[in-house]
CSV table of C-alpha atoms in Angstrom, one decimal:
chain,number,residue,atom,x,y,z
J,25,UNK,CA,-7.6,5.1,-23.1
J,26,UNK,CA,-7.0,6.0,-18.8
J,27,UNK,CA,-10.5,6.2,-17.0
J,28,UNK,CA,-9.2,8.7,-14.3
J,29,UNK,CA,-8.5,6.3,-11.4
J,30,UNK,CA,-5.0,5.6,-12.1
J,31,UNK,CA,-2.5,6.5,-9.3
J,32,UNK,CA,1.1,6.3,-9.8
J,33,UNK,CA,2.9,5.2,-6.6
J,34,UNK,CA,6.1,6.8,-6.4
J,35,UNK,CA,8.1,3.3,-5.9
J,36,UNK,CA,6.9,2.7,-9.2
J,37,UNK,CA,9.1,5.3,-10.8
J,38,UNK,CA,12.1,5.4,-7.6
J,39,UNK,CA,14.4,6.8,-10.2
J,40,UNK,CA,12.5,10.4,-10.4
J,41,UNK,CA,12.7,12.6,-7.6
J,42,UNK,CA,9.4,14.7,-6.3
J,43,UNK,CA,9.8,17.3,-8.8
J,44,UNK,CA,10.0,14.8,-11.6
J,45,UNK,CA,7.8,12.8,-10.5
J,46,UNK,CA,4.8,15.6,-10.3
J,47,UNK,CA,6.0,17.5,-13.8
J,48,UNK,CA,5.8,13.9,-15.3
J,49,UNK,CA,2.5,13.1,-14.3
J,50,UNK,CA,1.4,16.8,-15.1
J,51,UNK,CA,2.4,16.3,-18.9
J,52,UNK,CA,1.2,12.3,-19.3
J,53,UNK,CA,-3.1,13.9,-17.6
J,54,UNK,CA,-2.9,11.7,-14.4
J,55,UNK,CA,-3.6,13.8,-11.5
J,56,UNK,CA,-3.3,11.3,-8.6
J,57,UNK,CA,0.2,9.9,-6.5
J,58,UNK,CA,0.9,7.2,-4.1
J,59,UNK,CA,3.4,8.4,-1.8
J,60,UNK,CA,6.1,6.7,0.8
J,61,UNK,CA,7.4,8.3,3.5
J,62,UNK,CA,11.4,8.3,3.2
J,63,UNK,CA,11.8,10.5,0.2
J,64,UNK,CA,8.7,12.9,1.1
J,65,UNK,CA,11.0,13.3,4.6
J,66,UNK,CA,14.1,14.0,2.4
J,67,UNK,CA,12.6,16.4,0.1
J,68,UNK,CA,10.6,18.2,3.3
J,69,UNK,CA,6.6,17.5,4.3
J,70,UNK,CA,5.7,21.1,3.2
J,71,UNK,CA,7.5,21.8,0.6
J,72,UNK,CA,6.1,18.8,-1.2
J,73,UNK,CA,2.5,19.4,-0.1
J,74,UNK,CA,3.3,22.7,-1.6
J,75,UNK,CA,4.5,20.8,-4.7
J,76,UNK,CA,2.2,19.0,-5.2
J,77,UNK,CA,-0.9,21.5,-4.7
J,78,UNK,CA,0.6,23.8,-6.9
J,79,UNK,CA,0.6,21.0,-9.6
J,80,UNK,CA,-2.6,19.8,-9.3
J,81,UNK,CA,-2.0,16.3,-7.8
J,82,UNK,CA,-3.6,14.3,-4.7
J,83,UNK,CA,-2.4,11.7,-2.9
J,84,UNK,CA,-4.2,8.3,-2.7
J,85,UNK,CA,-2.1,7.0,0.0
J,86,UNK,CA,1.1,7.9,2.3
J,87,UNK,CA,3.2,4.4,2.8
J,88,UNK,CA,3.9,2.9,5.4
J,89,UNK,CA,3.3,3.3,8.8
J,90,UNK,CA,3.0,-0.1,10.9
J,91,UNK,CA,5.5,-2.2,12.5
J,92,UNK,CA,3.3,-3.3,15.9
J,93,UNK,CA,4.8,-6.4,16.5
J,94,UNK,CA,7.9,-6.2,18.8
J,95,UNK,CA,8.1,-7.4,22.4
J,96,UNK,CA,10.4,-4.7,23.9
J,97,UNK,CA,8.2,-2.3,25.6
J,98,UNK,CA,11.0,1.0,24.3
J,99,UNK,CA,10.4,-0.5,20.9
J,100,UNK,CA,7.0,-1.0,20.7
J,101,UNK,CA,6.8,2.3,21.9
J,102,UNK,CA,9.0,4.0,19.1
J,103,UNK,CA,7.1,2.5,16.8
J,104,UNK,CA,4.2,3.7,18.1
J,105,UNK,CA,5.4,7.2,18.6
J,106,UNK,CA,6.9,6.4,14.5
J,107,UNK,CA,3.2,5.7,13.2
J,108,UNK,CA,1.5,9.1,15.1
J,109,UNK,CA,4.6,10.9,13.2
J,110,UNK,CA,3.0,8.9,10.0
J,111,UNK,CA,-0.6,10.1,10.4
J,112,UNK,CA,0.6,13.7,10.7
J,113,UNK,CA,2.4,13.6,7.6
J,114,UNK,CA,-0.8,12.1,6.0
J,115,UNK,CA,-3.0,14.9,7.3
J,116,UNK,CA,-0.4,17.2,6.2
J,117,UNK,CA,-0.2,15.8,2.3
J,118,UNK,CA,-3.8,15.8,2.6
J,119,UNK,CA,-4.3,12.2,1.9
J,120,UNK,CA,-6.9,9.9,4.1
J,121,UNK,CA,-5.1,6.7,4.0
J,122,UNK,CA,-1.8,5.6,6.4
J,123,UNK,CA,-1.2,2.2,4.6
J,124,UNK,CA,0.2,-0.1,7.3
J,125,UNK,CA,2.6,-3.1,7.1
J,126,UNK,CA,2.2,-5.1,10.1
J,127,UNK,CA,5.6,-6.2,11.1
J,128,UNK,CA,6.9,-9.6,11.3
J,129,UNK,CA,7.9,-12.0,13.8
J,130,UNK,CA,9.8,-10.7,16.9
J,131,UNK,CA,13.4,-12.5,17.8
J,132,UNK,CA,12.8,-15.4,18.6
J,133,UNK,CA,9.0,-15.4,18.0
J,134,UNK,CA,7.0,-18.1,16.6
J,135,UNK,CA,3.4,-17.4,17.5
J,136,UNK,CA,2.0,-15.4,14.6
J,137,UNK,CA,-1.3,-15.3,16.4
J,138,UNK,CA,-0.1,-13.3,19.7
J,139,UNK,CA,1.9,-11.3,16.8
J,140,UNK,CA,-1.3,-10.4,15.3
J,141,UNK,CA,-3.4,-9.4,18.6
J,142,UNK,CA,-0.4,-6.8,19.4
J,143,UNK,CA,-1.2,-5.4,16.0
J,144,UNK,CA,-4.6,-5.0,17.1
J,145,UNK,CA,-3.6,-3.5,20.4
J,146,UNK,CA,-1.4,-1.0,18.9
J,147,UNK,CA,-4.2,0.1,16.3
J,148,UNK,CA,-6.2,0.7,19.5
J,149,UNK,CA,-4.1,3.0,20.4
J,150,UNK,CA,-3.6,4.6,17.3
J,151,UNK,CA,-7.3,5.0,16.3
J,152,UNK,CA,-8.4,7.6,18.2
J,153,UNK,CA,-5.3,10.0,17.1
J,154,UNK,CA,-5.7,9.2,13.8
J,155,UNK,CA,-9.3,10.1,13.5
J,156,UNK,CA,-8.8,13.2,14.8
J,157,UNK,CA,-6.2,14.2,11.7
J,158,UNK,CA,-9.4,12.8,9.2
J,159,UNK,CA,-6.7,9.9,8.4
J,160,UNK,CA,-8.1,6.2,7.8
J,161,UNK,CA,-5.6,3.6,9.0
J,162,UNK,CA,-5.3,0.6,6.4
J,163,UNK,CA,-4.1,-2.6,7.0
J,164,UNK,CA,-2.3,-4.7,3.9
J,165,UNK,CA,-1.9,-8.0,3.9
J,166,UNK,CA,1.3,-9.4,2.3
J,167,UNK,CA,1.8,-12.4,0.8
J,168,UNK,CA,2.9,-15.0,3.4
J,169,UNK,CA,6.1,-15.1,2.2
J,170,UNK,CA,6.7,-12.1,4.1
J,171,UNK,CA,5.0,-13.8,7.5
J,172,UNK,CA,8.5,-14.3,8.8
J,173,UNK,CA,10.4,-10.8,8.9
J,174,UNK,CA,8.0,-8.0,7.1
J,175,UNK,CA,4.0,-8.7,8.0
J,176,UNK,CA,2.6,-11.4,10.1
J,177,UNK,CA,-0.9,-10.6,8.7
J,178,UNK,CA,-0.8,-12.3,5.5
J,179,UNK,CA,-4.3,-12.6,4.1
J,180,UNK,CA,-7.5,-10.3,3.6
J,181,UNK,CA,-9.8,-12.6,5.9
J,182,UNK,CA,-6.9,-12.1,9.1
J,183,UNK,CA,-6.6,-7.9,8.3
J,184,UNK,CA,-11.0,-8.0,8.3
J,185,UNK,CA,-10.4,-9.5,11.2
J,186,UNK,CA,-8.6,-7.0,12.6
J,187,UNK,CA,-10.0,-4.5,11.4
J,188,UNK,CA,-13.7,-5.4,12.0
J,189,UNK,CA,-12.6,-4.3,15.8
J,190,UNK,CA,-13.0,-0.4,14.9
J,191,UNK,CA,-15.1,1.4,13.0
J,192,UNK,CA,-14.8,0.9,9.0
J,193,UNK,CA,-14.4,5.2,8.2
J,194,UNK,CA,-11.1,4.8,10.8
J,195,UNK,CA,-9.4,1.2,10.1
J,196,UNK,CA,-9.8,-0.7,6.9
J,197,UNK,CA,-7.8,-2.7,4.6
J,198,UNK,CA,-5.6,-2.4,1.2
J,199,UNK,CA,-6.2,-5.1,-1.5
J,200,UNK,CA,-3.3,-5.4,-3.8
J,201,UNK,CA,-3.1,-7.8,-5.9
J,202,UNK,CA,0.3,-9.0,-5.5
J,203,UNK,CA,-0.3,-10.0,-2.4
J,204,UNK,CA,-4.3,-11.6,-2.6
J,205,UNK,CA,-4.0,-12.7,-6.2
J,206,UNK,CA,-3.5,-16.4,-5.0
J,207,UNK,CA,-6.1,-17.2,-2.5
J,208,UNK,CA,-9.0,-18.9,-2.9
J,209,UNK,CA,-10.9,-16.9,-0.3
J,210,UNK,CA,-9.8,-13.6,-1.7
J,211,UNK,CA,-13.0,-13.1,-3.5
J,212,UNK,CA,-15.1,-13.7,-0.3
J,213,UNK,CA,-13.2,-11.3,1.5
J,214,UNK,CA,-13.0,-8.8,-1.2
J,215,UNK,CA,-16.9,-9.1,-0.8
J,216,UNK,CA,-16.7,-8.7,2.5
J,217,UNK,CA,-14.2,-5.9,2.8
J,218,UNK,CA,-16.8,-4.0,0.8
J,219,UNK,CA,-19.7,-4.5,2.6
J,220,UNK,CA,-18.4,-3.2,5.6
J,221,UNK,CA,-17.1,-0.6,3.8
J,222,UNK,CA,-13.3,-1.4,4.5
J,223,UNK,CA,-11.6,-1.3,0.6
J,224,UNK,CA,-9.7,1.9,2.1
J,225,UNK,CA,-6.9,1.3,-0.7
J,226,UNK,CA,-6.7,-1.1,-4.3
J,227,UNK,CA,-3.5,-1.2,-5.3
J,228,UNK,CA,-1.9,-3.1,-9.0
J,229,UNK,CA,1.2,-4.7,-9.3
J,230,UNK,CA,2.0,-8.0,-11.1
J,231,UNK,CA,3.5,-11.7,-9.8
J,232,UNK,CA,6.2,-12.7,-11.6
J,233,UNK,CA,8.3,-16.0,-11.9
J,234,UNK,CA,11.0,-16.6,-11.0
J,235,UNK,CA,11.6,-14.3,-7.9
J,236,UNK,CA,14.6,-12.3,-7.6
J,237,UNK,CA,16.9,-13.2,-4.6
J,238,UNK,CA,15.6,-10.1,-3.4
J,239,UNK,CA,12.1,-10.9,-3.2
J,240,UNK,CA,10.6,-7.6,-2.1
J,241,UNK,CA,11.7,-6.0,-5.2
J,242,UNK,CA,10.0,-8.8,-7.4
J,243,UNK,CA,6.8,-7.2,-8.6
J,244,UNK,CA,6.3,-7.2,-11.9
J,245,UNK,CA,5.0,-5.1,-14.6
J,246,UNK,CA,0.8,-5.3,-15.2
J,247,UNK,CA,0.5,-8.0,-17.8
J,248,UNK,CA,3.6,-10.0,-17.3
J,249,UNK,CA,2.5,-12.3,-14.9
J,250,UNK,CA,-0.4,-14.3,-13.2
J,251,UNK,CA,-2.3,-11.6,-12.2
J,252,UNK,CA,-5.9,-11.4,-13.5
J,253,UNK,CA,-5.9,-7.6,-13.0
J,254,UNK,CA,-9.3,-7.5,-14.2
J,255,UNK,CA,-11.6,-9.9,-12.8
J,256,UNK,CA,-10.1,-8.8,-9.5
J,257,UNK,CA,-10.8,-5.0,-10.3
J,258,UNK,CA,-14.3,-6.4,-11.1
J,259,UNK,CA,-14.9,-8.1,-8.1
J,260,UNK,CA,-13.5,-4.5,-6.1
J,261,UNK,CA,-16.0,-2.7,-8.0
J,262,UNK,CA,-19.0,-5.3,-7.4
J,263,UNK,CA,-17.6,-4.9,-3.7
J,264,UNK,CA,-18.1,-1.1,-4.1
J,265,UNK,CA,-15.1,0.8,-4.3
J,266,UNK,CA,-15.0,3.3,-7.1
J,267,UNK,CA,-11.6,5.4,-5.7
J,268,UNK,CA,-8.2,5.8,-6.9
J,269,UNK,CA,-6.3,2.2,-8.6
J,270,UNK,CA,-2.8,2.7,-7.5
J,271,UNK,CA,-0.4,1.1,-9.6
J,272,UNK,CA,2.8,-0.1,-6.9
J,273,UNK,CA,5.6,-1.7,-8.5
J,274,UNK,CA,8.8,-2.5,-7.4
J,275,UNK,CA,11.2,-3.5,-9.5
J,276,UNK,CA,14.8,-2.9,-10.2
J,277,UNK,CA,14.9,-3.4,-14.1
J,278,UNK,CA,11.6,-0.8,-14.6
J,279,UNK,CA,14.4,1.6,-11.8
J,280,UNK,CA,16.9,1.4,-14.2
J,281,UNK,CA,15.1,2.7,-17.4
J,282,UNK,CA,13.8,6.1,-18.4
J,283,UNK,CA,11.1,7.3,-16.0
J,284,UNK,CA,9.0,8.5,-18.4
J,285,UNK,CA,8.9,5.8,-20.6
J,286,UNK,CA,7.9,3.6,-17.4
J,287,UNK,CA,5.3,6.0,-16.6
J,288,UNK,CA,4.1,5.7,-20.5
J,289,UNK,CA,4.5,1.9,-20.0
J,290,UNK,CA,2.5,1.7,-17.1
J,291,UNK,CA,-0.6,3.9,-17.9
J,292,UNK,CA,-0.5,1.9,-21.8
J,293,UNK,CA,-0.2,-1.4,-19.8
J,294,UNK,CA,-3.1,-0.4,-17.1
J,295,UNK,CA,-5.3,0.4,-19.7
J,296,UNK,CA,-5.0,-3.2,-21.6
J,297,UNK,CA,-5.4,-5.0,-18.7
J,298,UNK,CA,-7.1,-3.4,-15.6
J,299,UNK,CA,-10.0,-1.1,-17.7
């Protein structure tokens, strides 16, 4: 049985339109969703906000901002403008959490440390804007296999080293099981994040092998892989987090199936493996 904390990330059932997602969640008794900017922009920000309000659904997070590592000043300025737009969108959707994917190494660079410093510099510029809109910035560390092209922040420790330069109610971290399950420092870092009030989002997906050719869509259905969800959830709750638990799975096999069937399976697997 669900504990009432389950949130369905839009990408988990990517084959559904926003109205289908809203209708399906209501029918399933799920009242929380995580959203992605591109489909929301296509449907319309205000239209999406009305749809969700009319459906009684709350938005647990908006993904994604970030990509802060560019060296070119004009490219960097565009990234900051895009993040300000993302913060406006988050506020319009009544979510308090914007998930950040930091960005990979700039072309020709091998300097991870300096790239992470540019992430911190960008946050310094965005924090006042975010605070005015009541939106928290949540740094999501991604598995190290994405460090070169997508996210130079690979561990909770690295994410917290950046986040702790700012007030906890303005910058925190995402604990995503897919990205941190392997890290032997992960448990201590979860407790560190919780002690500072910096766990802003908790997301679930399983790690399955072999990885597909497009590793970005290699996330597994809960229970199909190597992740010990119950232990990680216990750690997160011990650290003080009692918020939504968002299932975010990128998987082409799931996207090829009937959406209602996938939703029912996610709810069942969540109850079996993560509650």
